[in-house]
Amino acid sequence: MAEMLLPASQQRRVKAMTAAAGSAGRAAVSLLLCALLAPGGTYVLDDSDGLGREFDGIGGVSGGGATSRLLVNYPEPYRSQILDYLFKPNFGASLHILKVEIGGDGQTTDGTEPSHMHYALDENYFRGYEWWLMKEAKKRNPNITLIGLPWSFPGWLGKGFNWPYVNLQLTAYYVVTWIVGAKRYHDLDIDYIGIWNERSYNVNYIKVLRKMLNYQGLQQVKIIASDSLWESISASMLLDAELLKAIDVIGAHYPGTHTVKDAKLTGKKLWSSEDFSTFNSDTGAGCWGRILNQNYINGYMTSTIAWNLVASYYEQLPYGRCGLMTAQEPWSGHYVVESPVWVSAHTTQFTQPGWYYLKTVGHLEKGGSYVALTDGLGNLTIIIETMSHKHSKCIRPFLPYFNVSQQFATFILKGSFSEIPELQVWYTKLGKSSERFLFKQLDSLWLLDSNGSFTLELQEDELFTLTTLTTGRKGSYPPPPKSQPFPSTYKDDFDVDYPFFSEAPNFADQTGVFEYFTNIEDPGEHRFTLRQVLNQRPITWAADASNTITIIGDYNWTNLTIKCDVYIETPDTGGVFIAGRVNKGGILIRSARGIFFWIFANGSYRVTGDLAGWIIYALGHVEVTAKKWYTLTLTIRGGFASGMLNDKSLWTDIPVNFPKNGWAAIGTHSFEFAQFDNFHVEATC
């Protein structure tokens, strides 16, 4: 009977809300009619009193470190599909910002990224893959914001100290060359530059960097600092007018949606310049959905940037699968568009940098939050989240308990929005597969005769976007190939005359930098090799090993034979190894265990149970010198290992009970030049 009394426009509104709730399989018209009459929270969205802060965008971090390492090896069309899901407007995550590591040759979480200047007189703007990634992002979204930030620095900047501020002008010059090189060689305009990720900042360095940027005609490049905590940098800015002027954005990491008084007093833009870092399950998506709203509501942060962009590194490295999507199998082409991609879309597809938050944003009475943004031209986007405590914990910081329960929320549009006739509706429900929906478009909400108001029934772990924009789209491609383990037989002779990337496919450098190399003086089979190119320890960000090492393969490998040609370049003190069952990497690389077979230029060999060389299984003398090629073979079967030099047995049946499995690897005894060729693995799990 009540339904018959509703005006036609209200009936249309009920129909729309029924679609929103009914698509989740949980509501009938009668319940929604009760919602119209039942008491609940009422929230006014109004621009009559002006607008809030300018929105700067949502983004992802590639780097910190080597988190996009495997992406470049994907075959087409899968590589382009992954990039579309990340960057293509109105398709997937549709990111507004790409932040990349300025490679510094050091271990920076899951691997090392090469510097454009390994040495003082060395410049190469084609190393690594971040240049390529920025160009691919720009190709899809010409308006994307680009940010560069150092984690580690090449060792020559420290002049013997593990410190980048020994010579402020030199370090500023190094960073500015990266910005200039991005433009000169790749036509990339860098928008923001950082100081030193999650490490000490230097007030005088920031001032020197600003002056050098200006001197080079790069006034448009803005400085973000300090990519750590709010407190110290904001206090320094309030006490130093020149520093305050030099910094454009205060960037904090993992702020837990809150800021501090001093940061707000600076009057600068506030960003969560690194956040998320959470396993990309639905709980990770819940974390992401909650902080995207509440970073602004609680902390006035106008940008949130996820670490990391895409989980494209071996999953058993630290923080495996902590990316917005997963692409860790270039050998199979398999990738997964994870739920954080579609959570991102709820904001990114219906806003743009340059829009403004409304002042009327906040928390819902029974848990959750809402924000609203406008372009100032009549468009309005509202994002509502009801993420529960249990299903929205981020990896950091600690999340105080809160409760979210079923509720009816009435929104009233006022000011310039009061005459909006229709809102598009996009919906996500996280959790049980039977109730789960990701970025589903529902029937529109009609507001013609409703005085600009509408009511929604909200339950836990939901996202609604209501918007005047009609351009949203849930992009899709045919399913990628099925997941496959790393090939059990793998060969690489490194015979690439003009490599597209400086690094060989699937090798993941953990300490040191291994690059394609051409021996101009060698006309034989070793003309093209893989070379470890650092002879000096970098200014570290993490605990790099004293040895250099690059890993490859399947972490589950147990029984395997590794064969590789090796060339020691350093007389007397040089040494190289091949290894199997390597069980740790990333920031844990110093403590990696495995079976390591070493030879040294001083005429000795060694077999150890760890990278550091403390656990010695065997040692002895052998006819080995520098500047000569040798073939090493390591065979591991069950609890025993054997080694060969130039296809002749050198040591046999050494007991190796730990670890039971791990990657294959090659590397050097110290930071030294060495070459590798004809790498070959035969493995069984």
XYZ file of C-alpha atoms in Angstrom, residues 17-292:
276
model
C 18.170 1.648 -4.707
C 16.680 -1.799 -5.103
C 19.171 -2.383 -7.894
C 22.000 -1.188 -5.671
C 20.998 -3.429 -2.823
C 19.412 -6.214 -4.833
C 22.506 -6.734 -6.925
C 24.131 -7.754 -3.698
C 21.264 -10.184 -3.189
C 20.018 -8.765 0.077
C 17.108 -6.346 -0.136
C 13.526 -6.094 -1.306
C 11.449 -3.048 -2.166
C 9.565 -3.192 1.119
C 12.802 -2.994 3.119
C 13.921 0.016 1.112
C 10.572 1.711 1.654
C 11.167 1.248 5.362
C 14.576 2.795 4.829
C 12.916 5.908 3.452
C 10.854 6.207 6.606
C 13.274 4.850 9.211
C 15.613 7.139 11.140
C 19.263 7.060 10.075
C 22.225 9.297 9.471
C 21.672 12.317 7.261
C 24.608 13.885 5.440
C 24.558 17.158 3.543
C 26.801 17.652 0.510
C 27.049 21.364 -0.159
C 29.397 23.815 -1.885
C 27.592 26.978 -0.766
C 30.338 27.785 1.722
C 33.168 27.106 -0.722
C 35.233 24.000 -1.348
C 37.856 21.991 0.518
C 41.390 21.178 -0.604
C 42.458 20.491 -4.169
C 42.673 16.800 -5.033
C 46.099 15.708 -6.352
C 45.418 12.125 -7.388
C 45.855 8.444 -6.557
C 48.994 6.584 -7.594
C 51.369 3.673 -7.281
C 55.105 3.209 -6.633
C 57.359 1.241 -8.954
C 60.553 0.655 -7.042
C 61.745 0.500 -3.521
C 62.867 -1.829 -4.907
C 62.713 -3.766 -8.118
C 58.983 -4.384 -7.677
C 58.296 -4.203 -11.440
C 61.277 -6.405 -12.304
C 59.406 -9.262 -13.979
C 56.870 -7.083 -15.798
C 59.238 -6.101 -18.590
C 59.766 -9.762 -19.528
C 56.061 -10.440 -20.207
C 55.238 -11.333 -23.807
C 52.672 -9.345 -25.704
C 49.747 -8.891 -25.608
C 49.806 -9.641 -21.869
C 52.305 -6.945 -20.957
C 50.199 -4.260 -22.619
C 47.068 -5.616 -20.969
C 48.659 -5.319 -17.530
C 49.706 -1.747 -18.299
C 46.172 -0.924 -19.464
C 44.705 -2.216 -16.197
C 47.065 0.080 -14.306
C 47.126 3.277 -16.329
C 44.470 3.436 -19.061
C 41.806 6.018 -18.154
C 38.316 4.674 -17.525
C 39.453 1.066 -17.782
C 40.979 -0.285 -14.557
C 42.934 1.329 -11.734
C 43.305 4.379 -14.037
C 46.044 5.809 -11.848
C 46.737 9.542 -11.789
C 50.309 9.252 -10.442
C 53.344 7.057 -11.120
C 56.184 7.302 -8.618
C 59.434 5.542 -9.535
C 62.691 4.783 -7.813
C 65.723 6.660 -9.055
C 67.907 3.577 -9.193
C 70.926 3.829 -6.924
C 72.521 0.343 -7.313
C 71.513 -0.732 -3.786
C 69.076 -3.219 -2.270
C 65.846 -1.342 -1.610
C 63.367 -4.042 -0.477
C 63.032 -6.748 -3.156
C 66.082 -6.098 -5.269
C 68.436 -3.506 -6.689
C 67.711 -1.007 -9.450
C 70.607 0.286 -11.564
C 71.773 3.875 -11.382
C 72.094 6.081 -14.448
C 75.568 6.943 -13.078
C 77.400 3.947 -11.619
C 80.512 6.141 -11.528
C 81.278 9.865 -11.682
C 82.027 9.948 -15.415
C 79.447 7.334 -16.348
C 76.015 8.349 -17.668
C 73.502 5.957 -19.217
C 69.795 6.772 -19.362
C 68.708 3.418 -20.717
C 69.471 1.182 -17.735
C 66.670 -0.548 -15.923
C 63.006 -0.378 -16.810
C 61.625 2.688 -15.013
C 62.162 4.874 -18.103
C 60.185 2.378 -20.151
C 57.448 2.162 -17.528
C 57.047 5.943 -17.332
C 56.755 6.141 -21.114
C 54.143 3.386 -21.172
C 52.158 5.176 -18.469
C 52.363 8.467 -20.394
C 51.316 6.691 -23.581
C 48.093 5.654 -21.882
C 47.514 8.776 -19.817
C 49.384 11.849 -21.117
C 48.324 13.753 -17.981
C 49.788 11.297 -15.481
C 51.947 12.866 -12.754
C 55.522 11.537 -12.595
C 57.577 11.465 -9.390
C 61.200 10.397 -8.863
C 62.690 9.449 -5.502
C 66.089 7.976 -4.528
C 66.279 5.039 -2.102
C 69.993 4.240 -2.440
C 72.796 6.155 -4.169
C 75.892 4.977 -6.072
C 78.920 4.736 -3.825
C 81.022 7.461 -5.495
C 78.683 10.144 -4.137
C 79.657 9.206 -0.571
C 83.409 9.606 -1.067
C 84.032 6.690 1.272
C 81.074 7.333 3.579
C 77.665 5.642 3.543
C 76.043 9.053 3.337
C 74.641 11.056 0.384
C 75.154 14.479 1.958
C 78.969 14.544 1.975
C 78.916 16.904 -0.998
C 75.508 18.557 -1.319
C 76.152 20.038 -4.755
C 77.348 16.697 -6.126
C 74.286 14.796 -4.934
C 71.961 17.543 -6.209
C 73.780 17.406 -9.555
C 73.296 13.623 -9.680
C 69.531 13.945 -9.102
C 69.152 16.824 -11.561
C 70.950 14.821 -14.274
C 68.290 12.125 -13.861
C 65.535 14.696 -14.397
C 67.308 16.260 -17.383
C 68.059 12.805 -18.829
C 64.406 11.806 -18.537
C 63.508 14.726 -20.784
C 66.458 14.570 -23.169
C 66.408 10.848 -23.862
C 62.786 9.886 -23.208
C 60.793 13.145 -23.524
C 59.512 12.667 -19.967
C 58.676 15.667 -17.803
C 59.241 14.854 -14.132
C 56.715 16.717 -11.978
C 57.995 16.043 -8.451
C 61.320 15.002 -6.957
C 61.988 13.574 -3.507
C 64.951 13.658 -1.116
C 65.856 10.236 0.350
C 63.195 7.627 0.975
C 62.484 7.077 4.702
C 65.957 8.260 5.664
C 67.477 11.467 7.002
C 66.867 14.681 5.151
C 69.326 17.551 5.093
C 67.916 21.081 5.200
C 70.821 22.583 3.272
C 70.636 19.836 0.650
C 66.964 20.621 -0.011
C 67.854 24.294 -0.507
C 70.765 23.421 -2.810
C 68.524 21.082 -4.832
C 65.901 23.816 -5.261
C 68.517 26.321 -6.423
C 70.059 23.852 -8.860
C 66.672 22.958 -10.321
C 65.940 26.625 -10.848
C 69.374 27.229 -12.382
C 68.720 24.412 -14.875
C 65.382 25.962 -15.875
C 63.420 23.313 -13.942
C 61.331 25.670 -11.818
C 58.272 23.562 -12.628
C 59.746 20.504 -10.885
C 58.371 20.544 -7.346
C 60.030 19.137 -4.247
C 58.309 16.663 -1.933
C 59.817 15.965 1.492
C 60.665 14.044 3.392
C 58.960 10.721 2.594
C 59.133 9.613 6.201
C 57.204 11.035 9.188
C 55.322 14.325 9.499
C 56.929 15.677 12.612
C 60.532 16.560 11.914
C 60.204 18.007 8.440
C 57.141 20.132 9.251
C 58.772 21.518 12.396
C 61.900 22.377 10.405
C 59.805 24.151 7.787
C 58.029 26.300 10.371
C 61.400 27.433 11.728
C 63.033 28.123 8.360
C 61.348 30.406 5.813
C 63.717 29.420 2.998
C 63.062 25.719 3.572
C 59.315 26.369 3.732
C 59.480 28.058 0.348
C 61.628 25.299 -1.198
C 59.252 22.435 -0.344
C 55.963 22.177 -2.221
C 54.485 19.024 -0.653
C 54.955 17.326 2.708
C 54.904 13.587 2.057
C 54.473 11.108 4.907
C 54.598 7.318 4.805
C 51.946 5.080 6.381
C 50.340 7.923 8.361
C 47.393 5.827 9.548
C 45.047 8.445 7.995
C 46.198 11.141 10.456
C 48.483 14.144 10.293
C 49.960 16.493 12.891
C 49.354 20.125 13.765
C 52.707 21.403 12.508
C 52.148 19.867 9.063
C 48.808 21.638 8.747
C 50.305 24.913 9.961
C 52.776 24.967 7.061
C 49.907 25.528 4.641
C 51.503 23.051 2.233
C 49.872 20.186 0.396
C 49.846 17.020 2.509
C 50.255 13.639 0.824
C 50.400 10.051 1.931
C 53.333 9.580 -0.411
C 53.615 5.857 0.354
C 50.852 3.725 1.816
C 49.110 0.323 1.583
C 52.011 -2.252 1.405
C 49.398 -4.905 2.115
C 48.790 -8.353 0.612
C 46.424 -7.804 -2.281
C 43.586 -10.025 -1.064
C 40.158 -8.568 -0.299
C 41.516 -7.507 3.097
C 44.191 -5.529 1.297
C 41.498 -4.055 -0.915
C 39.555 -3.110 2.222
C 42.645 -1.392 3.624
C 43.041 0.533 0.368
C 39.376 1.524 0.164
C 39.317 2.782 3.738
C 42.473 4.884 3.551
C 41.639 6.419 0.174
